[in-house]
Every structure is written in C-alpha cells, then in structure tokens.
Amino acid sequence: MESARVWYGFDNEHEKRKGAWINSTDLELLSLIWTNRYLTNKQLTKYGNQLFGYKGDSIQKKLKRWSNYAIVKIEYQSVLNKPPISCYYLGKNGINILKQEGIIKEEEKAININNYIRNSSHYLGIQDVVIDTLIALKTNRKNIISIHPNKDTYKNEVGEPFIVPDWVFRKGSRTLNIEYDTGLQTMTKIKEKIKNYIKLSKHKPEEEHYVLISVADNSNIYTVKYYDDRRTRVLNIKDTIIHKGADKISNLHFYVTTASRSPIIANNILKGIYPFDKSTFKSEQELFELSMEISNSNYQLVPLAKKEIFHNDSYNIGEIAQYELIHKERTNSKQVLVLNIVEEASVAALNKINYLEEENKNNKFKQEVSHLLIVYQSRSELENDIVMKNYETLKFTDTKNWPLLLQGEKQLTLEKKKGGRVLERTKGSS
C-alpha cells in the first residue's frame, strides 16, 4: 500500500521543522480533492479503503493530521437540516505539494468553495457518483481524465457556453457527461438540457457523445428521503428524451438510471462495453444458437431475414435476431422467435422494447411472432433496468437462462417483482 515517502517542509517562522511525509497514494488523494474541489470524509474514506487497502478510520486520521498543517482544510456542512458532516478541500500547503510535483500548474490558486457549491445536496450527490465510478473502474481509473466542468467545457460556434454538465469523464476519444437529478428540476429544464446535448452532437458530428442522467435515490445521505424507488422519475426522463427524438441521433447516446446504479453504467460506457457494437450482437446471437443446441431443446432454429418480419428498419432491426422455430417432433409446427439484446439504462433500448411490444400486440408484423425475447447479458442488468410495466407480449431473460424458455416446451410466466420489474420464471410443461 505504502510507496516511498517524500518529506515536504513548510515555511513557518515559529518552527524550524514543520511538514509532512507524503507518498504516492497521498498524492492521489490530494489530487482527487483538488479535482473534485470538495469531498466528505465518508467519500475519501471509501476511496482510500477500497482502492488503497486502508483499514478503518486510517484515512480520517490522516485527513485530520493534514488539516493541522494546512494541507487540507476542514469544513462542517449541514445538508437538509441533518447533522453536520465533515468535508475537506485543499489548503495552501496541499496546493504547494501538487505544484512541486507538477500535478497542477504554478499559477493555480486556492479555490473559493462558495463559487462551486450552490446546492449542497446536489453537489455532494454528484460527488458520490464520481467517487463510486472511480472505485468501480479500479486500476482503469488511471487512464481516466476526471473533469470538474465549467463554462469553457462546451462552447458554440461563436465561443459562447451552451451547456455545463455536472461532471465529465474522458477516456481516450470517449467522453461521458454526467447529469445529477435530485428531482427538483422541472421537466422543462430537463428538456432544455436534452436540446443542448442535441446541439452538441450536431456541433461536433465527428465525435460520439455519451450522457448519463443519474437520478438521486436513497443510496446517499445528502438528499431528501424518497418514498419510492425513483422508477417514475427515471421513466419520465427517458420518455422525454424519446419524445425529443434524441435517442435516434447516431452519435448521441442517453442513459438514465438511479444514483446507486450509475457507477456501474458509467463504468460500462467508459470501458467501451456500452453501447453494444455489431460484434457483440453477433456473438450473443451465436451464443444463443449454441445454447439451444446443447440444451436438448425440442426446437430447431432456422434464421429469418429481417424483411420477413419487419416492415421497416427505423429501430436498427438489423441488430435483432429472428428465427423460425420448428418442433422436431411436429413437422407442421411453425413459430417465430425475435431476439433483442439490450443494455441496462439505455434510452434507445427502451424505445426499441416499446416498439416491439406495440408492433406485436397490434399484429403489425408480417407474420405472427410467438416468442419475443428481451435479453440482458447478466441477471443484475435484468433485475435493475427500469422499463415500463405490464408488457403483454415480451419475455425478459438473461444470457444464462434463455434456453429455459423453450427447453422441453416449458412455458414462461411473468411475475412482478417489487418495483414492478418483470422477471421470468419457468413453470411446468404445457
């Protein structure tokens, strides 16, 4: 955990020897505080414990010791009339250490915290998402540029700022913009943000733009107590994005989820897992075909061309697999299966799911579709994605359990989980 330490002395007229031993993990903590401006003791302790292996209150003791030498400054912040919590920002000696190491520029000055924190609940909430995302990235965090955005982050053709995200992560050519929603903003404000991201995608058409809207939930202590699972808020924001047509812009990708799931989604985006590319769809479809083959299913799969099922390709239907199901013992039996691989929190995925439900429910396909599968790569993604309730014709599963849907003619029943999530259960034989 500990690397070679360096002694940093501080000028003081009353003491000849005043300073601190600083190692590489200390420098990372100080850089984190500088970048994020203002972090709670809990956030810094979690970061140090999970990434550096510190135990118990070691980080807390370190921070208090640093505060005695103006490496950091401590402030007690009361949020929503709750008991004050200890927060830290960089002191003059902390800034000087980072200057000596070349981590920040010589002209950098101490930060006026009041310029950054207008709403403590919102600010500390977004910092929770940032810290948890860096923890989720683990060793990959060193390849990530974490940015506290300002009015210079995004400008239009004449140099005017038109959008300031709550946070920005960059990895190589991939940029992820994060918006933190406490639920207090009107949908009018959210629509304005969506319009600005559409402008951004058009202003820089050569770039891919990723936006994660993180909806505050009860996973942190800085917000009000919510009496629901935030499902309605998430769906309302997704629906607004869909109505603006933002999910169909090729270089703009929207994801909406709760704060507790946001670091996982951000991790998938920054690592290039989301959005799925064509090779992912192909490999998952091949996996399905192999799973069916080795599961002793009574059905034989015969691939169908998209034109045999769909009237148009406006929803990237080419990424959806279609098969004719032929029962091995009933040669006259013909059924059709449509396989849709989706990403958790994706607005484009939700729109496609809703489209498939409406087309199937209203018999708009060219032929009857007897099985319409919505497939997630993992059980966790399946259980945590927030989609509409009460789909009548869709069956939700994950890549580990999809052979069960057809194996031995077992039929699938839909069960409502707490919060309305639809899960699959196999039940008897028909």
Coordinates of C-alpha atoms in Angstrom, one line a residue:
M1 CA 0.0 0.0 0.0
E2 CA 2.7 2.5 1.0
S3 CA 5.2 3.7 -1.5
A4 CA 8.5 5.6 -0.9
R5 CA 7.7 8.7 1.1
V6 CA 9.0 12.3 0.5
W7 CA 9.3 15.0 3.1
Y8 CA 7.6 18.2 2.3
G9 CA 8.7 21.1 4.5
F10 CA 6.5 24.2 5.1
D11 CA 7.9 27.6 5.9
N12 CA 6.9 28.7 9.4
E13 CA 8.6 31.4 11.5
H14 CA 7.8 29.7 14.8
E15 CA 9.1 26.2 13.9
K16 CA 12.3 25.2 12.1
R17 CA 11.0 21.8 11.1
K18 CA 7.3 21.6 10.1
G19 CA 6.0 19.5 7.3
A20 CA 4.7 16.1 6.3
W21 CA 5.7 12.8 4.8
I22 CA 3.8 12.2 1.6
N23 CA 3.7 9.0 -0.6
S24 CA 2.1 8.3 -4.0
T25 CA -1.3 7.3 -2.5
D26 CA -1.3 10.5 -0.6
L27 CA -0.7 12.4 -3.8
E28 CA -3.6 10.7 -5.4
L29 CA -5.9 11.6 -2.5
L30 CA -4.7 15.2 -2.7
S31 CA -5.2 15.3 -6.5
L32 CA -8.7 13.9 -6.0
I33 CA -9.6 16.6 -3.6
W34 CA -8.2 19.3 -5.9
T35 CA -10.1 17.9 -8.9
N36 CA -13.4 17.4 -7.1
R37 CA -13.0 20.6 -5.1
Y38 CA -14.9 19.4 -2.0
L39 CA -15.3 15.9 -0.6
T40 CA -16.8 14.4 2.5
N41 CA -14.9 12.3 5.0
K42 CA -17.1 9.4 4.0
Q43 CA -16.3 9.7 0.3
L44 CA -12.5 10.0 0.9
T45 CA -12.5 7.1 3.4
K46 CA -14.4 4.9 0.9
Y47 CA -11.9 5.8 -1.8
G48 CA -8.9 5.1 0.4
N49 CA -10.2 1.9 1.9
Q50 CA -11.4 0.3 -1.4
L51 CA -8.6 1.4 -3.7
F52 CA -5.6 1.6 -1.4
G53 CA -6.5 -1.0 1.2
Y54 CA -6.5 1.3 4.2
K55 CA -8.4 0.0 7.2
G56 CA -11.0 1.5 9.5
D57 CA -10.5 5.2 10.2
S58 CA -6.9 5.5 8.8
I59 CA -7.9 8.0 6.2
Q60 CA -9.9 10.0 8.7
K61 CA -6.8 10.3 11.0
K62 CA -4.6 11.2 8.0
L63 CA -7.0 14.0 6.9
K64 CA -7.2 15.4 10.4
R65 CA -3.4 15.4 10.7
W66 CA -3.2 17.1 7.3
S67 CA -5.6 19.8 8.4
N68 CA -3.2 20.7 11.2
Y69 CA -0.6 21.7 8.5
A70 CA -3.0 23.4 6.1
I71 CA -2.5 20.6 3.6
V72 CA -6.3 20.3 3.7
K73 CA -9.0 22.4 5.3
I74 CA -12.0 21.0 7.0
E75 CA -15.5 22.5 7.0
Y76 CA -18.7 21.1 8.6
Q77 CA -21.6 21.1 6.1
S78 CA -25.2 20.8 7.2
V79 CA -27.3 19.4 4.4
L80 CA -31.1 19.4 4.6
N81 CA -31.0 20.2 8.3
K82 CA -29.3 17.0 9.1
P83 CA -26.3 16.7 11.5
P84 CA -23.2 18.4 10.0
I85 CA -20.8 16.3 8.1
S86 CA -17.1 16.9 7.8
C87 CA -15.9 18.0 4.3
Y88 CA -12.4 18.7 3.0
Y89 CA -10.9 20.9 0.4
L90 CA -7.2 21.6 -0.4
G91 CA -5.3 24.1 1.8
K92 CA -2.3 26.2 0.7
N93 CA 0.3 23.6 1.6
G94 CA -1.6 20.9 -0.2
I95 CA -1.7 23.1 -3.3
N96 CA 2.1 23.7 -3.0
I97 CA 2.8 20.0 -2.8
L98 CA 0.9 19.4 -6.0
K99 CA 2.7 22.3 -7.7
Q100 CA 6.1 20.8 -6.6
E101 CA 5.1 17.5 -8.1
G102 CA 3.9 19.2 -11.4
I103 CA 0.4 17.9 -10.9
I104 CA -1.1 21.3 -11.1
K105 CA 0.1 24.5 -12.7
E106 CA 2.2 27.1 -10.9
E107 CA -0.4 29.8 -11.4
E108 CA -3.2 27.8 -9.7
K109 CA -4.7 29.4 -6.7
A110 CA -6.8 28.3 -3.7
I111 CA -10.4 27.7 -4.6
N112 CA -13.3 29.7 -3.3
I113 CA -15.7 26.8 -2.4
N114 CA -18.7 29.1 -2.5
N115 CA -18.2 29.5 -6.2
Y116 CA -18.9 25.8 -6.7
I117 CA -21.4 24.8 -4.1
R118 CA -24.8 26.5 -4.5
N119 CA -26.8 23.4 -3.6
S120 CA -25.0 21.1 -1.1
S121 CA -27.4 18.2 -1.7
H122 CA -26.8 18.3 -5.4
Y123 CA -23.1 18.9 -5.2
L124 CA -22.3 16.1 -2.7
G125 CA -24.7 13.8 -4.5
I126 CA -22.8 14.1 -7.8
Q127 CA -19.5 13.6 -5.9
D128 CA -20.9 10.3 -4.6
V129 CA -21.4 9.2 -8.2
V130 CA -18.0 10.3 -9.3
I131 CA -16.2 8.6 -6.4
D132 CA -18.1 5.3 -6.8
T133 CA -17.4 5.4 -10.6
L134 CA -13.7 5.7 -10.0
I135 CA -13.8 2.9 -7.5
A136 CA -15.7 0.7 -10.0
L137 CA -13.0 1.4 -12.6
K138 CA -10.3 0.3 -10.1
T139 CA -7.0 0.2 -11.9
N140 CA -8.6 1.6 -15.1
R141 CA -9.1 4.9 -13.2
K142 CA -5.5 5.9 -14.1
N143 CA -6.5 6.0 -17.7
I144 CA -9.5 8.3 -17.0
I145 CA -9.5 12.1 -17.0
S146 CA -12.0 13.3 -14.4
I147 CA -13.1 16.9 -15.0
H148 CA -15.0 19.4 -13.0
P149 CA -16.7 21.2 -15.9
N150 CA -17.1 24.9 -16.3
K151 CA -18.4 27.4 -18.8
D152 CA -15.3 26.7 -21.0
T153 CA -16.1 23.0 -21.4
Y154 CA -18.5 23.3 -24.2
K155 CA -18.9 26.3 -26.4
N156 CA -20.8 27.0 -29.6
E157 CA -19.5 28.3 -33.0
V158 CA -19.1 31.9 -31.6
G159 CA -17.4 30.8 -28.4
E160 CA -20.4 31.1 -26.1
P161 CA -21.0 28.4 -23.5
F162 CA -24.2 26.5 -24.0
I163 CA -24.1 23.5 -21.7
V164 CA -22.3 22.7 -18.4
P165 CA -22.6 19.1 -17.3
D166 CA -22.4 18.2 -13.6
W167 CA -19.3 16.1 -14.4
V168 CA -17.2 14.9 -17.3
F169 CA -15.1 11.7 -17.7
R170 CA -12.8 11.2 -20.6
K171 CA -11.0 8.0 -21.7
G172 CA -9.2 8.4 -25.0
S173 CA -11.6 9.7 -27.6
R174 CA -14.7 8.7 -25.4
T175 CA -16.3 11.5 -23.3
L176 CA -19.1 10.8 -20.8
N177 CA -21.2 13.7 -19.5
I178 CA -23.0 13.1 -16.2
E179 CA -26.1 15.0 -15.1
Y180 CA -27.3 14.5 -11.5
D181 CA -31.0 14.9 -10.9
T182 CA -32.4 15.4 -7.4
G183 CA -36.0 15.5 -8.7
L184 CA -36.3 19.2 -8.1
Q185 CA -35.8 20.3 -11.6
T186 CA -38.8 20.8 -13.8
M187 CA -39.2 18.7 -17.0
T188 CA -38.9 22.0 -18.9
K189 CA -35.3 22.4 -17.5
I190 CA -34.5 18.8 -18.5
K191 CA -35.9 19.3 -22.0
E192 CA -33.6 22.3 -22.3
K193 CA -30.6 20.1 -21.3
I194 CA -31.6 17.5 -23.9
K195 CA -31.9 20.2 -26.6
N196 CA -28.4 21.4 -25.7
Y197 CA -26.9 17.9 -26.0
I198 CA -28.6 17.6 -29.4
K199 CA -26.9 20.8 -30.3
L200 CA -23.6 19.4 -29.0
S201 CA -23.9 16.3 -31.2
K202 CA -24.6 18.4 -34.2
H203 CA -21.8 20.9 -33.4
K204 CA -19.3 18.1 -33.2
P205 CA -20.7 15.4 -35.5
E206 CA -17.3 13.6 -35.8
E207 CA -17.5 12.7 -32.0
E208 CA -19.6 10.2 -30.1
H209 CA -21.4 11.9 -27.2
Y210 CA -22.5 9.9 -24.1
V211 CA -24.9 11.3 -21.5
L212 CA -25.7 9.6 -18.2
I213 CA -28.5 11.1 -16.2
S214 CA -28.2 9.9 -12.6
V215 CA -31.4 10.2 -10.6
A216 CA -31.0 10.7 -6.9
D217 CA -32.3 7.8 -4.7
N218 CA -31.8 6.7 -1.1
S219 CA -28.3 5.5 -1.6
N220 CA -26.7 8.6 -0.1
I221 CA -27.4 10.8 2.9
Y222 CA -27.4 14.2 1.1
T223 CA -30.9 14.1 -0.4
V224 CA -34.4 14.0 1.0
K225 CA -35.9 10.7 1.9
Y226 CA -37.6 9.3 -1.2
Y227 CA -40.7 7.2 -0.6
D228 CA -40.4 5.3 -3.9
D229 CA -37.7 3.6 -5.9
R230 CA -37.4 6.5 -8.3
R231 CA -38.9 4.4 -11.1
T232 CA -41.4 7.1 -12.2
R233 CA -38.8 9.8 -12.4
V234 CA -36.4 7.6 -14.4
L235 CA -39.2 6.7 -16.8
N236 CA -40.4 10.3 -17.2
I237 CA -36.9 11.4 -18.1
K238 CA -36.4 8.5 -20.6
D239 CA -39.8 9.3 -22.1
T240 CA -38.9 13.0 -22.5
I241 CA -35.7 12.0 -24.3
I242 CA -37.6 9.7 -26.6
H243 CA -40.2 12.4 -27.4
K244 CA -37.3 14.8 -28.4
G245 CA -36.0 12.1 -30.8
A246 CA -32.6 12.3 -29.1
D247 CA -32.3 8.6 -28.8
K248 CA -32.2 8.2 -32.6
I249 CA -29.3 10.6 -33.2
S250 CA -26.5 8.3 -34.3
N251 CA -23.6 10.0 -32.3
L252 CA -25.7 10.8 -29.2
H253 CA -26.3 8.1 -26.5
F254 CA -28.5 8.7 -23.5
Y255 CA -28.6 6.5 -20.4
V256 CA -30.9 7.1 -17.4
T257 CA -30.8 5.3 -14.1
T258 CA -30.7 5.7 -10.3
A259 CA -27.7 7.0 -8.5
S260 CA -26.9 3.6 -6.9
R261 CA -26.6 2.0 -10.4
S262 CA -24.9 5.0 -12.1
P263 CA -21.3 4.0 -11.4
I264 CA -21.9 0.6 -13.0
I265 CA -23.4 2.1 -16.1
A266 CA -20.6 4.8 -16.3
N267 CA -18.0 2.0 -15.9
N268 CA -19.6 0.1 -18.9
I269 CA -19.6 3.2 -21.0
L270 CA -16.1 4.3 -20.2
K271 CA -14.7 0.7 -20.8
G272 CA -16.5 0.6 -24.2
I273 CA -18.9 -2.2 -23.2
Y274 CA -21.9 0.1 -23.8
P275 CA -23.2 0.7 -26.3
F276 CA -23.0 -2.7 -27.8
D277 CA -21.4 -2.9 -31.2
K278 CA -22.3 -5.2 -34.1
S279 CA -19.8 -7.8 -33.0
T280 CA -21.4 -8.0 -29.6
F281 CA -24.8 -8.7 -31.1
K282 CA -23.4 -11.3 -33.4
S283 CA -21.5 -13.1 -30.6
E284 CA -24.6 -13.1 -28.3
Q285 CA -26.8 -14.5 -31.1
E286 CA -24.2 -17.2 -31.8
L287 CA -24.2 -18.0 -28.1
F288 CA -27.9 -18.3 -28.1
E289 CA -27.9 -20.7 -31.0
L290 CA -25.2 -22.8 -29.3
S291 CA -27.1 -22.7 -26.0
M292 CA -30.2 -24.0 -27.8
E293 CA -28.2 -26.7 -29.5
I294 CA -26.6 -28.1 -26.3
S295 CA -29.7 -27.7 -24.1
N296 CA -31.6 -30.6 -25.9
S297 CA -34.3 -28.2 -26.9
N298 CA -37.2 -29.7 -28.9
Y299 CA -36.9 -26.9 -31.4
Q300 CA -34.7 -26.3 -34.4
L301 CA -33.7 -22.8 -35.2
V302 CA -33.9 -21.5 -38.7
P303 CA -32.6 -17.9 -39.2
L304 CA -35.0 -15.5 -40.9
A305 CA -34.2 -12.3 -42.9
K306 CA -35.5 -9.1 -41.2
K307 CA -37.7 -8.4 -44.2
E308 CA -39.7 -11.5 -43.5
I309 CA -40.9 -10.0 -40.1
F310 CA -40.5 -6.2 -40.1
H311 CA -41.9 -3.6 -42.4
N312 CA -39.1 -1.1 -41.8
D313 CA -35.6 -0.8 -40.1
S314 CA -36.1 2.5 -38.3
Y315 CA -35.2 0.9 -34.9
N316 CA -32.0 -0.8 -36.1
I317 CA -33.9 -4.0 -36.6
G318 CA -30.7 -5.5 -38.2
E319 CA -29.4 -5.9 -34.7
I320 CA -32.3 -8.1 -33.7
A321 CA -32.1 -11.8 -34.5
Q322 CA -35.2 -13.6 -35.9
Y323 CA -35.7 -17.3 -36.2
E324 CA -38.3 -19.8 -37.3
L325 CA -38.9 -22.4 -34.6
I326 CA -39.5 -25.9 -35.9
H327 CA -40.6 -28.5 -33.5
K328 CA -38.5 -31.6 -34.0
E329 CA -41.5 -34.0 -33.5
R330 CA -44.2 -31.8 -35.1
T331 CA -43.1 -31.0 -38.6
N332 CA -46.1 -28.9 -39.2
S333 CA -45.4 -26.7 -36.2
K334 CA -44.2 -23.2 -37.1
Q335 CA -43.4 -20.5 -34.6
V336 CA -41.3 -17.3 -34.8
L337 CA -38.8 -16.0 -32.2
V338 CA -37.4 -12.5 -32.2
L339 CA -34.3 -11.9 -30.0
N340 CA -33.4 -8.4 -28.8
I341 CA -30.2 -7.9 -26.9
V342 CA -30.4 -4.7 -24.7
E343 CA -28.2 -2.5 -22.4
E344 CA -29.3 -1.5 -19.0
A345 CA -30.4 2.2 -18.6
S346 CA -30.2 2.8 -22.4
V347 CA -33.0 5.1 -23.7
A348 CA -32.6 3.8 -27.2
A349 CA -33.1 0.2 -25.9
L350 CA -36.3 1.2 -24.0
N351 CA -37.7 2.8 -27.2
K352 CA -36.9 -0.3 -29.2
I353 CA -38.5 -2.5 -26.5
N354 CA -41.7 -0.4 -26.5
Y355 CA -41.7 -0.5 -30.3
L356 CA -41.5 -4.3 -30.4
E357 CA -44.3 -4.6 -27.8
E358 CA -46.6 -2.3 -29.8
E359 CA -45.9 -4.0 -33.1
N360 CA -46.5 -7.4 -31.7
K361 CA -49.6 -6.5 -29.6
N362 CA -51.2 -4.8 -32.5
N363 CA -50.3 -7.6 -35.0
K364 CA -48.3 -5.3 -37.2
F365 CA -45.5 -7.8 -38.0
K366 CA -45.6 -9.5 -41.4
Q367 CA -46.2 -12.8 -39.6
E368 CA -47.2 -13.9 -36.1
V369 CA -44.4 -13.8 -33.6
S370 CA -44.9 -16.4 -30.9
H371 CA -41.8 -15.6 -28.8
L372 CA -40.3 -12.1 -28.4
L373 CA -37.3 -12.2 -26.1
I374 CA -35.7 -9.2 -24.4
V375 CA -32.3 -10.4 -23.3
Y376 CA -29.8 -8.8 -20.9
Q377 CA -26.2 -10.0 -20.6
S378 CA -26.4 -10.5 -16.8
R379 CA -29.0 -11.2 -14.2
S380 CA -28.0 -8.0 -12.4
E381 CA -28.7 -5.9 -15.5
L382 CA -32.1 -7.6 -16.0
E383 CA -33.2 -7.0 -12.4
N384 CA -32.0 -3.4 -12.2
D385 CA -33.1 -2.0 -15.6
I386 CA -36.1 0.3 -15.3
V387 CA -38.6 -0.2 -18.1
M388 CA -42.4 0.1 -18.5
K389 CA -44.7 -2.2 -16.5
N390 CA -47.1 -4.8 -17.8
Y391 CA -45.7 -5.8 -21.2
E392 CA -48.2 -8.2 -22.7
T393 CA -46.1 -10.0 -25.4
L394 CA -42.5 -9.7 -24.3
K395 CA -40.4 -12.1 -22.3
F396 CA -37.4 -10.9 -20.3
T397 CA -34.4 -13.0 -19.6
D398 CA -30.6 -13.1 -19.4
T399 CA -28.0 -14.9 -21.4
K400 CA -27.6 -17.6 -18.8
N401 CA -31.3 -18.5 -18.6
W402 CA -32.6 -18.1 -22.1
P403 CA -32.5 -21.8 -23.1
L404 CA -35.1 -22.5 -20.3
L405 CA -37.7 -20.5 -22.3
L406 CA -38.0 -23.2 -24.9
Q407 CA -36.4 -26.3 -23.4
G408 CA -38.8 -29.2 -23.1
E409 CA -41.8 -27.0 -24.0
K410 CA -41.6 -25.3 -20.6
Q411 CA -43.6 -22.2 -20.8
L412 CA -42.7 -18.9 -19.3
T413 CA -44.9 -17.0 -16.8
L414 CA -44.3 -13.3 -15.9
E415 CA -44.0 -12.3 -12.3
K416 CA -43.9 -8.8 -10.9
K417 CA -41.0 -8.1 -8.6
K418 CA -41.1 -5.3 -6.0
G419 CA -40.9 -2.0 -8.0
G420 CA -42.6 -3.6 -11.0
R421 CA -39.6 -5.2 -12.6
V422 CA -40.6 -8.2 -14.8
L423 CA -38.7 -11.4 -14.3
E424 CA -39.0 -14.8 -15.8
R425 CA -40.0 -17.9 -14.0
T426 CA -40.3 -21.4 -15.6
K427 CA -43.4 -23.3 -14.7
G428 CA -44.3 -26.8 -15.5
S429 CA -44.8 -28.1 -19.0
S430 CA -47.6 -27.1 -21.3

